[in-house]
PDB file of C-alpha atoms in Angstrom:
ATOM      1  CA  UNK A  23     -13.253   2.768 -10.177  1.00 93.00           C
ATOM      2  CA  UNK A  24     -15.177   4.095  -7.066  1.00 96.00           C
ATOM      3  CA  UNK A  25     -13.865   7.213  -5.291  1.00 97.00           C
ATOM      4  CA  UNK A  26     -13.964   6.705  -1.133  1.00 98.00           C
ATOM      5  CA  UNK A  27     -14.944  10.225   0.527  1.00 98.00           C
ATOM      6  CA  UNK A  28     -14.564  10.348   4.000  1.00 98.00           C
ATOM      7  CA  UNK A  29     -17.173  12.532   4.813  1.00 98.00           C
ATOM      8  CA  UNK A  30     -17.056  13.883   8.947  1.00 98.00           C
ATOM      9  CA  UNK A  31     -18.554  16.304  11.190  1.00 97.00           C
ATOM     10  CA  UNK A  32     -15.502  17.698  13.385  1.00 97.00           C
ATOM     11  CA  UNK A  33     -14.828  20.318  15.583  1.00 97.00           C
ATOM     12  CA  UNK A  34     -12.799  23.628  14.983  1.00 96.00           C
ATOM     13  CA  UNK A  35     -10.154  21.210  17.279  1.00 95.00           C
ATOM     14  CA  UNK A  36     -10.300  18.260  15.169  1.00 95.00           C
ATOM     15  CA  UNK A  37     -12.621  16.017  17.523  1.00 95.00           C
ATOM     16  CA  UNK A  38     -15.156  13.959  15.450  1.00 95.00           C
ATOM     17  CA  UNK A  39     -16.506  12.093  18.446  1.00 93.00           C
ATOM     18  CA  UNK A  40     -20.432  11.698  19.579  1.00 91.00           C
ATOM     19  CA  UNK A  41     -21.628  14.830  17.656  1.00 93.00           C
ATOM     20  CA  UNK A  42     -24.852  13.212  17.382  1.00 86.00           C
ATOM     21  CA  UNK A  43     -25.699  12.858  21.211  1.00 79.00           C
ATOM     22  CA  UNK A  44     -23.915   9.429  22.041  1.00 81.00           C
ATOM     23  CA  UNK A  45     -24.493   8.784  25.641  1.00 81.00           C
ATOM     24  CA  UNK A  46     -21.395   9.197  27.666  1.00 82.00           C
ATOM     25  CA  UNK A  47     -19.137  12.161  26.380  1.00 82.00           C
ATOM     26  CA  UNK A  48     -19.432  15.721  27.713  1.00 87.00           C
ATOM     27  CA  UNK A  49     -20.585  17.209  24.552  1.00 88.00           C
ATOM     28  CA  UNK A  50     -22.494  14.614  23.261  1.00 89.00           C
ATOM     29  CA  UNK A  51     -24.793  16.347  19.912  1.00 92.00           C
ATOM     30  CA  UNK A  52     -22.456  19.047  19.725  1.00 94.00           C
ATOM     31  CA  UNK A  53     -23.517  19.737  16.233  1.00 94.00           C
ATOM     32  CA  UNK A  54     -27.131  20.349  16.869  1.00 92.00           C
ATOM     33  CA  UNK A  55     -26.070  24.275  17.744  1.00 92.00           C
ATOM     34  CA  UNK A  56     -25.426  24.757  14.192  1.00 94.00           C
ATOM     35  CA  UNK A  57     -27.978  22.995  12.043  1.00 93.00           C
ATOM     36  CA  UNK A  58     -29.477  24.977   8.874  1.00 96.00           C
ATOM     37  CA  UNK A  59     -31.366  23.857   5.798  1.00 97.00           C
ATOM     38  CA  UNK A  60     -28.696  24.473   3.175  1.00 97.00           C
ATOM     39  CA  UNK A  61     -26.420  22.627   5.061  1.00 96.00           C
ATOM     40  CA  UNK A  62     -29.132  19.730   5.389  1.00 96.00           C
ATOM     41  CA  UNK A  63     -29.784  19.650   1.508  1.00 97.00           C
ATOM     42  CA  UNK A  64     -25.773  19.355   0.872  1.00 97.00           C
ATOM     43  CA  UNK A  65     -25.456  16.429   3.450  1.00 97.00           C
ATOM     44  CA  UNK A  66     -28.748  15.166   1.612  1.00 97.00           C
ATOM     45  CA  UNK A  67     -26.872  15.779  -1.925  1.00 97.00           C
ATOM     46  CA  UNK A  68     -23.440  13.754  -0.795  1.00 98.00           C
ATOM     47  CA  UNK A  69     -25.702  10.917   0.133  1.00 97.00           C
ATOM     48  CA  UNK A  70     -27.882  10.767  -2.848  1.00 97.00           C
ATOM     49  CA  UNK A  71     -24.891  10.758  -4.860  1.00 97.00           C
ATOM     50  CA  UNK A  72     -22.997   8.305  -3.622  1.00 98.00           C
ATOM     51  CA  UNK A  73     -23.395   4.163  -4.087  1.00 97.00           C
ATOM     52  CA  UNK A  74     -22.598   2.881  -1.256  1.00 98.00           C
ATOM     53  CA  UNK A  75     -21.715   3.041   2.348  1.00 98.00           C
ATOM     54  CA  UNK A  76     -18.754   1.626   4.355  1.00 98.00           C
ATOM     55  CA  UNK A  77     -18.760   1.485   8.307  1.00 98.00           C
ATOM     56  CA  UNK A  78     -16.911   0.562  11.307  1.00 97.00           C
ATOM     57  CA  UNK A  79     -19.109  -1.794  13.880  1.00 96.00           C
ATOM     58  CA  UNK A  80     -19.917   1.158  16.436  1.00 94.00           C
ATOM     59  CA  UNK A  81     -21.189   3.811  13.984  1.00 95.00           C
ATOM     60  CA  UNK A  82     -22.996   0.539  11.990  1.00 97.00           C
ATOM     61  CA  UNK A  83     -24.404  -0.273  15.443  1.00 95.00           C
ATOM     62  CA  UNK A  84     -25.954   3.127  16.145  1.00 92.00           C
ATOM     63  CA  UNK A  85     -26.945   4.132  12.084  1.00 95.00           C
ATOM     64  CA  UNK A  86     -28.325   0.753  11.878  1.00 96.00           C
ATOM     65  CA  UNK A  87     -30.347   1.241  15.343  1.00 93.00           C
ATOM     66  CA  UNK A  88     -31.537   4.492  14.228  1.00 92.00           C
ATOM     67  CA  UNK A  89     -32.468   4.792  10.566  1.00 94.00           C
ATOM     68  CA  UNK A  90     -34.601   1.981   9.637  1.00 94.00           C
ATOM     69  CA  UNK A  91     -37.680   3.707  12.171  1.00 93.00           C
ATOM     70  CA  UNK A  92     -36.994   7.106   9.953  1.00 94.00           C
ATOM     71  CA  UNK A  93     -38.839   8.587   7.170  1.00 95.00           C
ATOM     72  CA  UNK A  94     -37.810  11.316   4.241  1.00 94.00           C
ATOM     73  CA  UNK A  95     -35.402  11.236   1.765  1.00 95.00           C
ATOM     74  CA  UNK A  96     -32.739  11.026   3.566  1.00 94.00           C
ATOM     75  CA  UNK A  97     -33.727   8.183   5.337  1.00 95.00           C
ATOM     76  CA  UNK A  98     -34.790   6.054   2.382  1.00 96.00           C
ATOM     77  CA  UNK A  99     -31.548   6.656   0.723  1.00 97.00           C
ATOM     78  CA  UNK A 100     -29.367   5.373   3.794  1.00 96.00           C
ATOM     79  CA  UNK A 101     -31.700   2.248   4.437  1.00 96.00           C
ATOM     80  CA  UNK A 102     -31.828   1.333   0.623  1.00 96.00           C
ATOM     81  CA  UNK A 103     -28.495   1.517  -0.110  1.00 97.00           C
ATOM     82  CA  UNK A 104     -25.703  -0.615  -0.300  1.00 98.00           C
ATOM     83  CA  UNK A 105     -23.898  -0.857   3.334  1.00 98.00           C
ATOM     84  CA  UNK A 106     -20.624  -2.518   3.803  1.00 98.00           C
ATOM     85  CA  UNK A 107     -19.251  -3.142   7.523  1.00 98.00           C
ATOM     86  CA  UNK A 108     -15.551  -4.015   8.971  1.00 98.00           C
ATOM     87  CA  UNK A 109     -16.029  -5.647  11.834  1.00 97.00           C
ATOM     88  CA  UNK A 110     -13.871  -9.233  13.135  1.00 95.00           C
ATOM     89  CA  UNK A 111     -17.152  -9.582  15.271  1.00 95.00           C
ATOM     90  CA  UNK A 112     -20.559  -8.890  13.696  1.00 96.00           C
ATOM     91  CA  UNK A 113     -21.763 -12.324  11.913  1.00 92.00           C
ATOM     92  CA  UNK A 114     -25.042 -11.580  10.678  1.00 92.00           C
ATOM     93  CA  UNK A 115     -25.998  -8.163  10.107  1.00 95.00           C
ATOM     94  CA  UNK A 116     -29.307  -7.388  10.106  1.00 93.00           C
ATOM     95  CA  UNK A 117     -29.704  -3.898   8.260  1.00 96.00           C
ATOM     96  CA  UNK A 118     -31.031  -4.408   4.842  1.00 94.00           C
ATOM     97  CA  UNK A 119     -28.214  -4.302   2.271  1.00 97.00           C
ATOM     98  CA  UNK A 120     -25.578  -4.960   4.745  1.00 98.00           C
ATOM     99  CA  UNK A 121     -22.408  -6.817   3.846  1.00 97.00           C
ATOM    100  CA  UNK A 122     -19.635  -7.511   6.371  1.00 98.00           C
ATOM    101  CA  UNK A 123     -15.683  -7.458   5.597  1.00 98.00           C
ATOM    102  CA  UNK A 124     -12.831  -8.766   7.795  1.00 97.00           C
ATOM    103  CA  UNK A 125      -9.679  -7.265   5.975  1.00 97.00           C
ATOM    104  CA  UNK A 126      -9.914  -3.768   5.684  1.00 97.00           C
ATOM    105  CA  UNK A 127      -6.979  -2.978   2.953  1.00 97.00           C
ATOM    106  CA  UNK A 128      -7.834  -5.487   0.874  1.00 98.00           C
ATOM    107  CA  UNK A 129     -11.091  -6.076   0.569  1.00 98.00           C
ATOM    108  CA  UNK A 130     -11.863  -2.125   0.360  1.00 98.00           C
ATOM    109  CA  UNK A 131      -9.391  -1.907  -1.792  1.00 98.00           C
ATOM    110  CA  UNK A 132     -11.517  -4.587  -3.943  1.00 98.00           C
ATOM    111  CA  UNK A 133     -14.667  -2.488  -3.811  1.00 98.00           C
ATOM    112  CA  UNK A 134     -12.759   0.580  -4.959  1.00 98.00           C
ATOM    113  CA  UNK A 135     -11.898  -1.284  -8.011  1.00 98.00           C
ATOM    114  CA  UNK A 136     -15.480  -2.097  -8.355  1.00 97.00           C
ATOM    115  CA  UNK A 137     -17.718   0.369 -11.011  1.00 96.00           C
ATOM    116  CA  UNK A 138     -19.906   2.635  -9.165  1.00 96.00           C
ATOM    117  CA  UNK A 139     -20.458   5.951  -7.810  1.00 96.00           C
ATOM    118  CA  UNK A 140     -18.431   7.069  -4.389  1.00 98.00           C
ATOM    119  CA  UNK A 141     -18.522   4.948  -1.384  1.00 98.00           C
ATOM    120  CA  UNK A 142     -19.196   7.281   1.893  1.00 98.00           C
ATOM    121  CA  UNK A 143     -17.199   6.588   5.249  1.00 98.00           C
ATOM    122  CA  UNK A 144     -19.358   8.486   7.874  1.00 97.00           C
ATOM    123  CA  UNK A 145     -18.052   8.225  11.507  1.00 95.00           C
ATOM    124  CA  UNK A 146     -15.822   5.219  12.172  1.00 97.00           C
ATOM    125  CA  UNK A 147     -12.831   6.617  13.732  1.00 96.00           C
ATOM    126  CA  UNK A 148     -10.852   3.318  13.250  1.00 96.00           C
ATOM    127  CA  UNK A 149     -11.828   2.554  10.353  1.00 98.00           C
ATOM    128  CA  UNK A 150     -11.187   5.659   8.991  1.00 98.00           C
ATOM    129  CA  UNK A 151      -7.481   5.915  10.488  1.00 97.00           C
ATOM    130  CA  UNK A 152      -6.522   2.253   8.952  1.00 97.00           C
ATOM    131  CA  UNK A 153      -8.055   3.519   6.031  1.00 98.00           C
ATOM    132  CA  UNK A 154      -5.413   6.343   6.014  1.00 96.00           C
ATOM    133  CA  UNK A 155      -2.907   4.300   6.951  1.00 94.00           C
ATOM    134  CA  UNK A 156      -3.356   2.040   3.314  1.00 96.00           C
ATOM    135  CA  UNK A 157      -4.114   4.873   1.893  1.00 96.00           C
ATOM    136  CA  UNK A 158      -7.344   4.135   0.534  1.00 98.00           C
ATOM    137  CA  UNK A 159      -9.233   7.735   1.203  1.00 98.00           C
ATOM    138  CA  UNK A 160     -10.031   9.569  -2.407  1.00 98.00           C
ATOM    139  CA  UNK A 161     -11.593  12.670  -0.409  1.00 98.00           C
ATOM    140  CA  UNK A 162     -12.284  14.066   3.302  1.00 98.00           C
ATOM    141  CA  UNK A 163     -15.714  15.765   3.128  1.00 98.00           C
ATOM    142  CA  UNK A 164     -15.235  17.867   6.334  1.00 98.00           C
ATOM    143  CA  UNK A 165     -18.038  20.128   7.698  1.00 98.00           C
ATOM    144  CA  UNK A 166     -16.228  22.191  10.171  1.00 98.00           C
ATOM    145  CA  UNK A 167     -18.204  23.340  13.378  1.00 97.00           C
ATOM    146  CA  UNK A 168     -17.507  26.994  14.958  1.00 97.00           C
ATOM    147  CA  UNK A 169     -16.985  25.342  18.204  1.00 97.00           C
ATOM    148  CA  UNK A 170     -13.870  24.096  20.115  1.00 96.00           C
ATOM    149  CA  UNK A 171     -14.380  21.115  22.357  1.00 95.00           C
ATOM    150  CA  UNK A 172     -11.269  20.477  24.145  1.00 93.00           C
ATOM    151  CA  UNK A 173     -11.788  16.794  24.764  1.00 91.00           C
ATOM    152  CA  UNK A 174     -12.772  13.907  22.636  1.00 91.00           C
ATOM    153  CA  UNK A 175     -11.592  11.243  19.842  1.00 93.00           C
ATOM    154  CA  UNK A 176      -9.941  13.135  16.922  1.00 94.00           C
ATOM    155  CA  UNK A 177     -10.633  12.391  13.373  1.00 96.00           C
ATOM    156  CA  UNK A 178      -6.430  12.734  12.667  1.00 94.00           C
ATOM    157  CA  UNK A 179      -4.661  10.277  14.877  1.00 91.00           C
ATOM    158  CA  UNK A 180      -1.389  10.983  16.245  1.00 88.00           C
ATOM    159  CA  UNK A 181       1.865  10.100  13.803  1.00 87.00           C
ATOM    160  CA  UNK A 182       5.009  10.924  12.995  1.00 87.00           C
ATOM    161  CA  UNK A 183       4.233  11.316   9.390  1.00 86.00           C
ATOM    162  CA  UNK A 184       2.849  14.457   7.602  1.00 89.00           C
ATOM    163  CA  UNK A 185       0.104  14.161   5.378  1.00 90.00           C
ATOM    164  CA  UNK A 186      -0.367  16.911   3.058  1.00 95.00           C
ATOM    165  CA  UNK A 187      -3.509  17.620   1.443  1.00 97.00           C
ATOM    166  CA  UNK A 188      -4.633  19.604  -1.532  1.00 98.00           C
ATOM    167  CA  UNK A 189      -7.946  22.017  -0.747  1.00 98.00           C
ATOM    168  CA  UNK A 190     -10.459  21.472  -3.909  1.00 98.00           C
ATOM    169  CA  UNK A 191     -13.795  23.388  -2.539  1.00 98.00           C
ATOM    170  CA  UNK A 192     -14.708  25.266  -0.105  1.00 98.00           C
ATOM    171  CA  UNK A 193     -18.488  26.727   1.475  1.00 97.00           C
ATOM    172  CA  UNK A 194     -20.397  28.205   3.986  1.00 98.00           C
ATOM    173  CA  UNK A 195     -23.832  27.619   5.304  1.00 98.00           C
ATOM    174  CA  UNK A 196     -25.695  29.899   6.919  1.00 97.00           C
ATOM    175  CA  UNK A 197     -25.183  28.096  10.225  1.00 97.00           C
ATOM    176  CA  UNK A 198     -21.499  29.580  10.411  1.00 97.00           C
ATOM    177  CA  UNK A 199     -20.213  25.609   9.456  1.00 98.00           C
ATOM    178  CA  UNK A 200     -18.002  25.336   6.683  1.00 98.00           C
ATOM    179  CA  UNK A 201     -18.197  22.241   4.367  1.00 98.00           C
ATOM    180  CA  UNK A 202     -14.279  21.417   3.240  1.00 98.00           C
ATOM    181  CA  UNK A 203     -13.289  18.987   0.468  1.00 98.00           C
ATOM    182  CA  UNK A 204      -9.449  17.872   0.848  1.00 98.00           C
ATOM    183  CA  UNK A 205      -7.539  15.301  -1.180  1.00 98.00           C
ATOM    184  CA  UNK A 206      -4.233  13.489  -0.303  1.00 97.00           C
ATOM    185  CA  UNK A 207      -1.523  14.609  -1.961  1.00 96.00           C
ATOM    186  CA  UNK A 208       0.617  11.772  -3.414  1.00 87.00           C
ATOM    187  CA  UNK A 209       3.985  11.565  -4.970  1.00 74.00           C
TER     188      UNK A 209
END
C-alpha cells in the first residue's frame, strides 16, 4: 500500500499560495528569501524517494510548463516519473507519464492500494483539501518559511471540524525554514 505525503511550502501564517513567483499575487516567489543547499538536497531526497506524483490541473499546468526544459537531478526525476492529474477538464495530457483521474476519492484511493513507494501531492490547494476531506493524506511534509504574508490561499481550509495531528520529525536548515512531518490522528 502506497503512503500519500502532502508535501507544501507555507508560510509562518499558513498561506501556500504562488511561492514560486506565479504572476498575479503580491508575494509571488516568496520562498526564494530562504533557499539553502541542505534544504535543496532534502526536497531532492523526498522526490527521489517517492513513486509517483499526484496533481491538481493548475499546479500540473505550471510543473508541466516548466520542468520538461530543466536539467539535474531533480529535474529528471520529476519528468520521468509517474504523474497522475485530477482534473474534469484536461483530455490529453501531454507531460510524459501523465495519467488523468476524474473522481478524486476513489480513484486515489485505488492508487493507494496500489504497491509502490509514496505518492507526492505538491501544490494543489483543492486537491489537497478534498483529499482531506476523504481522508486520504498519510503525511503533510511542511517546510515552514520565517515569513508572515498576511494574504493569500491557505493550505488548511476553513471548517468546523478539528483535525488533530501527531508531530513525527522535525529540522532546520540553515536558511531559518523548518521542514515538519505531521500525521492525522485517527480514532
Amino acid at each position: 500500500m502506497r503512503k500519500l505525503i502532502v508535501t507544501e511550502f507555507v508560510s509562518l501564517d499558513g498561506v501556500m499560495e504562488a511561492p514560486g513567483g506565479e504572476e498575479g499575487h503580491p508575494h509571488s516567489g516568496w520562498v526564494f528569501d530562504f533557499m539553502s543547499p541542505d534544504q535543496e538536497q532534502f526536497k531532492l531526497q523526498e522526490t527521489l524517494d517517492a513513486d509517483m506524483l499526484l496533481l491538481g490541473r493548475v499546479t500540473y499546468d505550471g510543473f508541466s510548463a516548466a520542468w520538461p526544459e530543466r536539467g539535474g537531478d531533480f529535474a529528471a526525476k520529476m519528468n520521468g516519473m509517474r504523474k497522475v492529474v485530477a482534473s474534469t477538464t484536461l483530455e490529453d495530457p501531454e507531460w510524459n507519464n501523465t495519467t488523468v483521474i476524474r473522481d478524486v476519492a476513489s480513484e486515489v484511493a485505488a492508487l493507494k492500494e496500489e504497491d509502490g513507494g509514496p505518492i507526492l501531492v505538491a501544490g494543489s490547494r483543492t486537491l489537497v483539501h478534498s483529499l482531506m476531506e476523504h481522508d486520504l493524506v498519510d503525511e503533510y511534509c511542511l517546510l515552514i518559511f520565517p515569513v508572515v504574508l498576511g494574504s493569500g490561499d491557505r493550505l488548511f481550509p476553513e471548517s468546523q471540524d478539528k483535525r488533530s495531528l501527531e508531530l513525527v520529525d522535525s529540522r532546520t536548515f540553515s536558511s531559518g525554514v523548518t521542514a515538519q512531518t505531521y500525521r492525522p490522528v485517527r480514532a
